[in-house]
Coordinates of C-alpha atoms in Angstrom, one line a residue:
M1 CA -40.8 -11.6 -15.0
T2 CA -40.4 -15.1 -13.9
D3 CA -38.0 -16.6 -11.3
T4 CA -37.1 -20.2 -12.0
S5 CA -36.5 -22.5 -9.1
A6 CA -36.9 -25.9 -10.7
A7 CA -38.0 -25.2 -14.2
P8 CA -36.4 -26.4 -17.5
P9 CA -33.3 -24.5 -18.7
L10 CA -33.8 -21.4 -20.8
D11 CA -34.0 -21.8 -24.5
S12 CA -31.6 -19.8 -26.8
K13 CA -34.2 -17.0 -27.4
Q14 CA -34.9 -16.6 -23.7
A15 CA -31.2 -16.7 -22.9
R16 CA -30.4 -14.0 -25.5
F17 CA -33.2 -11.7 -24.2
L18 CA -32.1 -12.2 -20.6
F19 CA -28.5 -11.4 -21.5
V20 CA -29.5 -8.2 -23.3
T21 CA -31.7 -7.2 -20.3
C22 CA -28.7 -7.7 -17.9
F23 CA -26.5 -5.8 -20.3
V24 CA -28.9 -2.8 -20.4
A25 CA -29.2 -2.8 -16.6
L26 CA -25.4 -2.6 -16.3
V27 CA -25.6 0.3 -18.8
A28 CA -27.9 2.1 -16.3
T29 CA -25.4 1.7 -13.5
S30 CA -22.6 3.2 -15.6
F31 CA -24.9 6.0 -16.8
A32 CA -25.2 7.0 -13.1
F33 CA -21.4 6.8 -12.7
I34 CA -20.3 8.9 -15.6
I35 CA -23.0 11.5 -15.1
R36 CA -21.8 11.9 -11.5
A37 CA -18.2 12.2 -12.8
L38 CA -19.1 14.9 -15.2
I39 CA -21.2 17.1 -12.9
V40 CA -19.4 16.7 -9.6
G41 CA -17.8 20.1 -10.4
D42 CA -21.2 21.7 -10.7
W43 CA -22.2 20.2 -7.4
A44 CA -19.0 21.6 -5.8
A45 CA -19.8 25.1 -7.1
Q46 CA -23.4 25.0 -5.9
F47 CA -22.9 23.3 -2.5
N48 CA -19.4 24.7 -1.8
L49 CA -17.7 21.3 -1.6
S50 CA -14.0 20.6 -1.1
E51 CA -12.1 18.0 -3.2
T52 CA -12.4 15.5 -0.3
Q53 CA -16.2 16.2 0.0
K54 CA -16.5 15.6 -3.7
G55 CA -14.8 12.3 -3.2
E56 CA -17.2 11.5 -0.4
I57 CA -20.2 12.3 -2.6
F58 CA -18.8 10.1 -5.3
G59 CA -18.1 7.4 -2.8
A60 CA -21.7 7.6 -1.7
G61 CA -22.7 6.4 -5.1
I62 CA -20.2 3.5 -4.9
W63 CA -19.8 2.0 -1.4
P64 CA -23.6 1.3 -0.8
F65 CA -23.2 -1.0 -3.9
A66 CA -21.5 -3.4 -1.5
I67 CA -24.4 -3.4 1.0
S68 CA -26.9 -4.5 -1.5
I69 CA -24.7 -6.8 -3.6
I70 CA -23.5 -8.7 -0.5
L71 CA -26.8 -8.7 1.4
F72 CA -28.8 -9.9 -1.6
S73 CA -26.2 -12.6 -2.3
F74 CA -27.1 -14.4 1.0
F75 CA -30.7 -15.0 -0.1
I76 CA -31.0 -14.1 -3.7
D77 CA -31.3 -17.8 -4.6
R78 CA -34.4 -18.0 -2.5
I79 CA -36.2 -14.7 -3.3
G80 CA -35.2 -14.9 -7.0
Y81 CA -33.3 -12.8 -9.4
G82 CA -36.4 -11.0 -10.7
K83 CA -37.4 -9.5 -7.4
A84 CA -33.8 -8.3 -6.9
M85 CA -33.8 -6.6 -10.3
A86 CA -37.2 -5.0 -9.5
F87 CA -35.7 -3.5 -6.3
A88 CA -32.7 -2.2 -8.4
F89 CA -35.1 -0.5 -10.8
A90 CA -36.9 1.2 -7.9
C91 CA -33.6 2.5 -6.5
H92 CA -32.4 3.8 -9.9
F93 CA -35.7 5.5 -10.6
S94 CA -36.1 7.2 -7.3
S95 CA -32.5 8.3 -7.0
V96 CA -32.9 10.5 -10.1
F97 CA -35.6 12.7 -8.5
I98 CA -33.9 12.8 -5.1
T99 CA -30.7 14.0 -6.7
I100 CA -32.4 16.5 -9.0
F101 CA -34.2 18.1 -6.0
A102 CA -31.2 18.0 -3.6
W103 CA -30.8 21.2 -1.5
D104 CA -27.6 20.5 0.5
Y105 CA -24.7 18.1 0.9
W106 CA -26.7 15.4 2.7
S107 CA -29.6 15.3 0.4
L108 CA -27.1 15.0 -2.5
Y109 CA -25.4 12.3 -0.6
A110 CA -28.8 10.5 -0.1
G111 CA -29.6 10.5 -3.9
N112 CA -26.2 9.0 -4.7
F113 CA -26.4 6.5 -1.9
I114 CA -29.7 5.1 -3.3
A115 CA -28.2 4.9 -6.8
G116 CA -25.3 2.9 -5.3
L117 CA -27.8 0.5 -3.7
G118 CA -29.4 0.0 -7.1
A119 CA -26.1 -0.6 -8.8
G120 CA -25.1 -3.3 -6.3
T121 CA -28.4 -5.1 -6.6
V122 CA -28.1 -5.2 -10.4
E123 CA -24.7 -6.9 -10.1
A124 CA -26.0 -9.2 -7.3
A125 CA -28.3 -10.6 -9.9
I126 CA -26.6 -10.4 -13.3
N127 CA -23.2 -11.9 -12.4
P128 CA -24.5 -15.2 -11.1
V129 CA -27.1 -15.3 -13.9
I130 CA -24.5 -15.2 -16.6
A131 CA -22.2 -17.6 -14.7
A132 CA -25.2 -20.0 -14.6
M133 CA -26.0 -19.6 -18.3
Y134 CA -22.4 -20.1 -19.5
P135 CA -20.8 -22.4 -16.9
K136 CA -17.9 -23.5 -19.3
A137 CA -17.0 -20.0 -20.5
K138 CA -17.6 -17.8 -17.5
T139 CA -14.7 -15.4 -17.9
K140 CA -15.4 -14.9 -21.5
W141 CA -19.1 -14.1 -21.1
L142 CA -18.6 -12.0 -17.9
N143 CA -16.2 -9.9 -20.0
I144 CA -18.8 -9.5 -22.7
L145 CA -21.5 -8.7 -20.2
H146 CA -19.3 -6.1 -18.6
A147 CA -18.8 -4.4 -21.9
G148 CA -22.1 -2.8 -20.9
W149 CA -20.3 -0.8 -18.3
P150 CA -18.0 1.1 -20.7
G151 CA -20.8 1.1 -23.2
G152 CA -22.9 3.1 -20.8
L153 CA -19.9 5.3 -20.0
V154 CA -19.6 6.1 -23.7
L155 CA -23.3 6.6 -24.4
G156 CA -24.0 8.5 -21.2
G157 CA -20.9 10.5 -21.5
L158 CA -21.7 11.6 -25.1
L159 CA -25.3 12.6 -24.1
A160 CA -24.1 14.5 -21.0
L161 CA -21.3 16.3 -22.9
S162 CA -23.8 17.2 -25.6
L163 CA -25.7 19.3 -23.1
N164 CA -22.7 21.4 -22.2
P165 CA -22.4 25.0 -23.5
G166 CA -21.4 24.7 -27.2
G167 CA -22.3 21.0 -27.2
L168 CA -24.5 19.4 -29.9
I169 CA -27.7 20.1 -27.8
G170 CA -26.4 22.7 -25.4
Q171 CA -25.5 25.2 -28.1
H172 CA -29.2 25.6 -29.0
F173 CA -30.0 26.8 -25.5
D174 CA -29.1 30.0 -23.6
P175 CA -28.1 29.2 -21.0
A176 CA -27.2 25.6 -21.6
P177 CA -29.2 22.9 -19.7
S178 CA -28.2 22.6 -16.1
W179 CA -26.7 19.6 -14.4
H180 CA -30.3 18.6 -13.4
W181 CA -31.0 17.6 -17.0
K182 CA -27.9 15.5 -17.1
V183 CA -29.1 13.5 -14.0
G184 CA -32.4 13.0 -15.8
L185 CA -30.6 11.1 -18.6
L186 CA -30.4 8.1 -16.2
L187 CA -34.1 7.5 -16.8
I188 CA -33.4 6.4 -20.4
P189 CA -31.6 3.0 -19.6
T190 CA -33.5 2.6 -16.3
I191 CA -36.9 2.6 -17.9
A192 CA -35.6 0.5 -20.7
Y193 CA -34.4 -2.4 -18.5
G194 CA -37.5 -2.0 -16.2
V195 CA -39.8 -2.7 -19.2
M196 CA -37.6 -5.5 -20.4
L197 CA -37.7 -7.3 -17.0
L198 CA -41.4 -7.9 -17.6
G199 CA -40.6 -10.5 -20.3
C200 CA -37.6 -12.2 -18.6
R201 CA -37.3 -15.8 -17.2
F202 CA -34.4 -16.4 -14.9
P203 CA -32.4 -19.6 -14.5
Q204 CA -31.3 -21.5 -11.4
S205 CA -27.9 -20.6 -10.0
E206 CA -25.1 -22.9 -10.8
R207 CA -24.7 -23.8 -7.1
V208 CA -28.4 -24.7 -6.6
A209 CA -28.5 -26.7 -9.9
A210 CA -25.5 -28.7 -8.7
G211 CA -27.0 -29.4 -5.3
V212 CA -24.3 -27.6 -3.3
P213 CA -25.6 -27.0 0.2
Y214 CA -26.1 -23.4 1.4
M215 CA -23.6 -24.0 4.3
D216 CA -20.9 -24.9 1.8
M217 CA -21.4 -21.5 0.1
L218 CA -21.0 -19.7 3.5
K219 CA -17.8 -21.7 4.2
Q220 CA -16.2 -20.5 1.0
F221 CA -16.9 -16.9 2.1
G222 CA -15.9 -17.7 5.7
A223 CA -15.4 -15.5 8.7
G224 CA -12.4 -13.9 7.0
G225 CA -14.6 -12.7 4.2
A226 CA -17.1 -11.4 6.7
F227 CA -14.4 -9.5 8.6
I228 CA -13.1 -7.7 5.5
A229 CA -16.6 -6.8 4.1
L230 CA -18.2 -6.0 7.5
G231 CA -15.2 -4.0 8.6
L232 CA -15.5 -1.7 5.7
V233 CA -19.3 -1.4 5.8
L234 CA -19.7 -0.9 9.5
T235 CA -16.9 1.5 9.9
Q236 CA -18.2 3.7 7.1
L237 CA -21.8 3.6 8.5
V238 CA -20.6 4.6 11.9
I239 CA -18.5 7.5 10.4
V240 CA -21.5 8.7 8.4
G241 CA -23.6 8.4 11.6
F242 CA -21.2 10.7 13.5
Q243 CA -21.2 13.1 10.6
I244 CA -25.0 13.3 10.4
A245 CA -25.1 13.8 14.2
N246 CA -22.5 16.6 13.7
V247 CA -20.2 15.2 16.4
E248 CA -17.2 17.4 16.7
N249 CA -13.7 15.9 16.9
P250 CA -14.8 12.3 17.3
G251 CA -11.2 11.1 16.9
N252 CA -10.8 7.4 16.4
T253 CA -14.1 6.6 18.2
P254 CA -16.0 5.7 14.9
L255 CA -13.1 3.4 13.9
Y256 CA -13.2 1.6 17.3
I257 CA -16.9 1.2 17.2
G258 CA -16.9 -0.2 13.7
L259 CA -14.1 -2.6 14.4
G260 CA -15.7 -3.8 17.6
L261 CA -19.0 -4.6 15.8
T262 CA -17.0 -6.3 13.0
V263 CA -15.2 -8.6 15.4
L264 CA -18.4 -9.5 17.1
L265 CA -20.3 -10.3 14.0
S266 CA -17.4 -12.1 12.4
A267 CA -17.1 -14.3 15.5
I268 CA -20.7 -15.2 15.2
F269 CA -20.2 -16.0 11.5
F270 CA -17.3 -18.3 12.4
A271 CA -19.4 -20.0 15.1
I272 CA -22.0 -20.8 12.5
T273 CA -19.7 -21.9 9.7
K274 CA -16.6 -23.1 11.5
A275 CA -14.6 -21.7 8.5
L276 CA -12.3 -18.8 8.0
G277 CA -12.8 -18.9 4.2
H278 CA -10.4 -20.1 1.5
W279 CA -7.0 -18.3 1.7
L280 CA -7.0 -17.5 -2.1
F281 CA -10.4 -16.0 -1.9
L282 CA -9.5 -13.8 1.0
F283 CA -6.2 -12.7 -0.8
L284 CA -8.2 -11.8 -3.9
L285 CA -10.6 -9.8 -1.7
L286 CA -7.8 -7.6 -0.5
I287 CA -6.3 -7.2 -4.0
M288 CA -9.8 -6.1 -5.2
I289 CA -9.6 -2.9 -3.1
L290 CA -6.5 -1.8 -5.0
L291 CA -8.0 -2.9 -8.3
A292 CA -11.2 -1.0 -7.9
T293 CA -9.4 2.1 -6.9
T294 CA -7.2 1.9 -9.9
E295 CA -10.1 1.4 -12.3
I296 CA -13.3 2.8 -10.8
G297 CA -11.6 5.4 -8.7
T298 CA -9.5 6.8 -11.5
D299 CA -12.4 6.8 -13.9
G300 CA -14.5 8.7 -11.4
W301 CA -11.9 11.4 -11.0
I302 CA -10.4 11.5 -14.5
G303 CA -12.6 14.2 -15.9
Q304 CA -11.7 16.5 -12.9
L305 CA -8.0 15.5 -12.9
M306 CA -7.5 15.9 -16.6
G307 CA -10.0 18.8 -17.1
P308 CA -7.5 21.7 -16.7
V309 CA -4.9 20.3 -19.2
M310 CA -7.6 19.2 -21.7
E311 CA -9.1 22.7 -21.6
A312 CA -5.7 24.3 -22.0
E313 CA -4.5 22.0 -24.8
F314 CA -7.7 21.2 -26.7
K315 CA -10.5 23.5 -25.4
I316 CA -12.6 20.5 -24.5
D317 CA -14.1 18.9 -21.3
G318 CA -11.8 16.5 -19.4
G319 CA -14.6 14.0 -19.5
W320 CA -13.6 13.2 -23.1
V321 CA -10.6 11.2 -21.7
L322 CA -13.1 8.9 -19.9
V323 CA -15.2 8.5 -23.0
Y324 CA -12.2 7.6 -25.0
T325 CA -10.8 5.0 -22.6
A326 CA -14.3 3.6 -22.1
T327 CA -14.6 3.1 -25.9
I328 CA -11.3 1.1 -25.9
M329 CA -12.6 -1.0 -23.0
M330 CA -16.0 -1.7 -24.6
V331 CA -14.5 -2.9 -27.8
L332 CA -11.9 -5.2 -26.2
R333 CA -14.3 -6.7 -23.8
L334 CA -16.6 -7.7 -26.6
F335 CA -13.8 -9.8 -28.1
A336 CA -12.2 -11.0 -24.8
G337 CA -12.6 -14.8 -25.5
P338 CA -9.4 -15.4 -27.5
I339 CA -7.3 -13.1 -25.1
V340 CA -8.5 -14.9 -22.0
K341 CA -7.8 -18.3 -23.6
A342 CA -4.3 -17.3 -24.5
L343 CA -3.2 -15.8 -21.2
N344 CA -5.6 -17.3 -18.6
P345 CA -7.2 -14.9 -16.0
L346 CA -4.1 -14.4 -13.9
G347 CA -1.8 -13.8 -16.8
L348 CA -4.2 -11.3 -18.3
L349 CA -4.5 -9.5 -14.9
A350 CA -0.7 -9.3 -14.6
V351 CA -0.3 -7.8 -18.1
S352 CA -3.2 -5.3 -17.4
C353 CA -1.3 -4.1 -14.3
V354 CA 1.8 -3.2 -16.2
L355 CA -0.2 -1.3 -18.8
A356 CA -2.3 0.5 -16.2
A357 CA 0.7 1.6 -14.2
C358 CA 2.5 3.0 -17.2
G359 CA -0.6 4.7 -18.5
L360 CA -1.3 6.5 -15.2
A361 CA 2.3 7.6 -14.8
F362 CA 2.3 9.0 -18.3
L363 CA -1.1 10.8 -17.8
S364 CA 0.2 12.5 -14.6
T365 CA 2.6 14.6 -16.7
A366 CA 1.2 14.3 -20.2
Q367 CA 0.7 17.4 -22.4
G368 CA -0.6 17.8 -25.9
L369 CA -1.1 14.8 -28.1
V370 CA 0.9 12.7 -25.6
I371 CA -2.3 12.7 -23.5
I372 CA -4.0 10.5 -26.2
A373 CA -1.1 8.0 -26.2
A374 CA -1.1 7.9 -22.3
A375 CA -4.9 7.5 -22.2
T376 CA -4.7 4.7 -24.7
I377 CA -2.2 2.7 -22.6
Y378 CA -4.3 3.3 -19.5
G379 CA -7.5 2.2 -21.3
L380 CA -5.8 -1.0 -22.5
G381 CA -4.6 -1.7 -18.9
Q382 CA -7.9 -1.2 -17.2
T383 CA -10.1 -3.0 -19.7
F384 CA -10.0 -6.5 -18.2
F385 CA -9.5 -5.8 -14.5
W386 CA -13.1 -6.1 -13.2
P387 CA -14.7 -8.9 -15.4
T388 CA -11.6 -11.1 -15.4
T389 CA -11.5 -11.0 -11.6
L390 CA -15.2 -12.0 -11.5
G391 CA -14.4 -14.8 -14.0
L392 CA -11.5 -15.9 -11.8
I393 CA -13.7 -16.1 -8.7
A394 CA -16.5 -17.9 -10.7
E395 CA -14.1 -20.5 -12.0
R396 CA -12.2 -21.2 -8.8
F397 CA -15.0 -20.9 -6.3
P398 CA -18.2 -22.2 -7.9
K399 CA -19.4 -23.6 -4.6
G400 CA -19.5 -20.1 -3.2
G401 CA -22.3 -19.3 -5.7
A402 CA -23.6 -15.8 -5.7
L403 CA -22.0 -15.0 -2.4
T404 CA -18.3 -15.3 -3.3
L405 CA -18.9 -14.0 -6.9
N406 CA -20.7 -10.9 -5.6
A407 CA -18.6 -10.4 -2.5
I408 CA -15.5 -9.8 -4.6
A409 CA -17.3 -7.0 -6.5
G410 CA -18.8 -5.7 -3.2
V411 CA -15.5 -5.4 -1.4
G412 CA -14.0 -3.7 -4.5
M413 CA -16.8 -1.1 -4.5
L414 CA -16.5 -0.7 -0.7
G415 CA -12.8 -0.1 -1.0
V416 CA -13.0 2.5 -3.7
G417 CA -16.1 4.1 -2.3
I418 CA -14.8 4.4 1.3
L419 CA -11.1 4.8 0.7
G420 CA -10.4 5.1 -3.1
F421 CA -12.4 8.2 -4.0
P422 CA -11.7 10.1 -0.8
F423 CA -8.1 9.1 -1.2
L424 CA -7.8 10.7 -4.6
G425 CA -9.6 13.8 -3.4
N426 CA -7.5 14.0 -0.3
I427 CA -4.3 13.8 -2.4
Q428 CA -5.4 16.9 -4.2
D429 CA -6.5 18.8 -1.1
R430 CA -3.3 18.0 0.8
Q431 CA -1.0 18.8 -2.2
T432 CA -2.8 22.1 -2.8
D433 CA -2.6 22.9 0.9
R434 CA 1.1 22.2 1.1
T435 CA 2.0 24.0 -2.1
L436 CA -0.1 27.1 -1.4
A437 CA 1.1 27.3 2.2
A438 CA 4.8 27.1 1.1
E439 CA 4.7 29.3 -2.0
Q440 CA 2.0 31.8 -1.1
P441 CA 1.6 31.9 2.7
A442 CA -0.2 35.3 2.8
L443 CA -2.7 34.2 0.1
Y444 CA -3.1 30.8 1.9
Q445 CA -4.2 32.5 5.1
Q446 CA -6.9 34.3 3.2
V447 CA -8.5 31.3 1.6
A448 CA -7.8 28.3 3.9
S449 CA -10.7 27.3 6.1
E450 CA -10.2 28.0 9.8
D451 CA -11.3 24.6 11.1
A452 CA -9.9 21.3 10.0
Q453 CA -12.2 19.0 8.0
A454 CA -12.7 15.4 9.3
S455 CA -12.5 12.5 6.8
V456 CA -11.9 8.8 6.9
L457 CA -8.3 9.6 5.8
G458 CA -7.7 12.1 8.6
S459 CA -8.2 15.8 9.0
Y460 CA -7.3 18.4 6.4
R461 CA -7.9 22.0 5.6
K462 CA -10.0 22.9 2.6
L463 CA -10.0 26.1 0.6
D464 CA -13.1 28.3 1.0
L465 CA -14.6 28.9 -2.5
D466 CA -16.4 32.0 -1.3
A467 CA -13.1 33.5 -0.1
I468 CA -11.4 32.6 -3.4
E469 CA -14.2 34.4 -5.4
A470 CA -13.6 37.5 -3.4
L471 CA -9.9 37.7 -4.5
D472 CA -8.7 39.7 -7.6
E473 CA -8.1 37.9 -10.8
D474 CA -4.3 37.5 -10.4
D475 CA -4.6 35.8 -7.0
Q476 CA -7.4 33.6 -8.3
A477 CA -5.1 32.5 -11.2
V478 CA -2.4 31.6 -8.8
I479 CA -4.7 29.4 -6.8
T480 CA -6.2 27.8 -9.9
D481 CA -2.7 27.0 -11.2
V482 CA -1.8 25.2 -7.9
Q483 CA -5.0 23.3 -7.9
N484 CA -4.6 22.2 -11.6
T485 CA -1.1 20.9 -10.9
S486 CA -2.3 19.0 -7.9
K487 CA -5.1 17.4 -9.8
Q488 CA -3.0 15.9 -12.6
S489 CA -0.1 14.9 -10.4
A490 CA -2.4 12.8 -8.2
L491 CA -2.5 10.2 -11.0
F492 CA 1.2 9.4 -10.4
Q493 CA 0.6 8.3 -6.9
V494 CA -2.3 6.1 -8.0
A495 CA 0.1 4.3 -10.4
A496 CA 1.7 2.6 -7.4
L497 CA -1.5 0.5 -6.9
P498 CA -1.3 -1.6 -10.1
L499 CA 2.4 -2.2 -9.4
I500 CA 1.4 -3.7 -6.0
M501 CA -1.2 -5.8 -7.7
L502 CA 1.3 -7.0 -10.3
V503 CA 3.5 -8.5 -7.5
C504 CA 0.5 -10.3 -6.1
Y505 CA -0.6 -11.8 -9.4
L506 CA 2.9 -12.9 -10.3
A507 CA 3.1 -14.7 -6.9
L508 CA -0.2 -16.5 -7.7
L509 CA 1.1 -17.5 -11.2
V510 CA 4.1 -19.1 -9.5
Y511 CA 1.8 -20.8 -7.0
F512 CA -0.4 -22.3 -9.7
K513 CA 2.6 -23.3 -11.8
K514 CA 3.8 -25.4 -8.9
Q515 CA 0.3 -26.9 -8.7
G516 CA 0.4 -28.0 -12.3
G517 CA -1.1 -24.9 -13.9
Y518 CA -4.2 -22.8 -13.5
K519 CA -7.5 -24.8 -14.0
A520 CA -11.1 -23.9 -13.6
I521 CA -13.2 -25.9 -11.1
E522 CA -16.4 -27.2 -12.6
L523 CA -19.5 -28.4 -10.6
T524 CA -21.5 -31.4 -11.8

């Protein structure tokens, strides 16, 4: 594993090997994601988690991504991509064993937190590496690289589902392998990319090769970028700190503390850079929160949201919806070049928003074979969201180097981890709470928790799983029916997010048309 600061460019063989290594490392991050999505129900049963708590656990595997991807971006050009990837390997490897031996909510949270750090570090390295290797076709090659994400979803999903009762492997065991074995599957791609790293050479970043000063990179990010990123990170860290300390009814205190620290540090950043950041970059940062919730958030919940209807209609796990849409995504990303060339990044993002909104709306009410049609539309819509946005940033802000390129991904993961996943869980908890209280008040009083649960989205009342298990079968069936309806209908509310994004992208298309058309900026 060699970091290159001023060495000759990579030859074609070295470049191919490095690309494959980056691809496999991204597969490892998506393995962790889909395995988490498929077993979060098992965690809920073992640790008595509410839907919002499930969202918080899922978010713990996502929002730490931003801490490592943004933090490493400030100095990755100096420490080298190889050292960053070694750190990522250590995180992925250790998270497996911490999660397997988890004994409560917080130990489970810790295992997922460390996996999130590893995922962020992987992207902190691989995104600028690919942009440096293919400076004249960034969006195309970033799309191809990020086919590794759905590729991992498909492979990891198939392996995990095969361990289910009646699955290809699980049918030979009685009882079927537990969720602990599914977590262990992450070791397969993790060990693979860890070994491959030993034979890799890494290139200079595009910014360093072009001689762009470090301060110019900071100015592209600006105090505005620092405010958005730090605001999300610090607020979440303070909230988690209050939860660990078991502070009762903290009110808005964590929010005020996080905001105060954010203002202070952003002011320091402005004093150093004398720049707020490019308005277009800051605008895209905000859009990325909606984008990540639409893609990553929905993918994380889709197995749970579609599980009841998939079981009722086809007698299969809801995770097959995610495997199916990921397959569509993987194939299309591998052949993204002509599509990007025909539409340009903004045009492609606008079309994707229309398809994603329609697909989510259809999925919220779909039954029978209509589920396949709705999932196909959603899969087509979500395919190009993430890598095309990375390509857009790489093409328009090359002076920002690793910082702007990785900050857009970091803020996206922060948004979905802190707000998106809990938001989707909270929709279900609140809908179940309202419906059950209105339609079955006596039953509601038996199963609703006495104390309100605190979350970043406000307080709510969760259902006590132990109390539900003590009910007779008829009452349990009533509650299950209410929960299942709440799960699927949550997708309809998520469909509003890509519609908001569509308006934003159309406005940017109009802006660039007045500027003479969209053009990539190239460094020399």
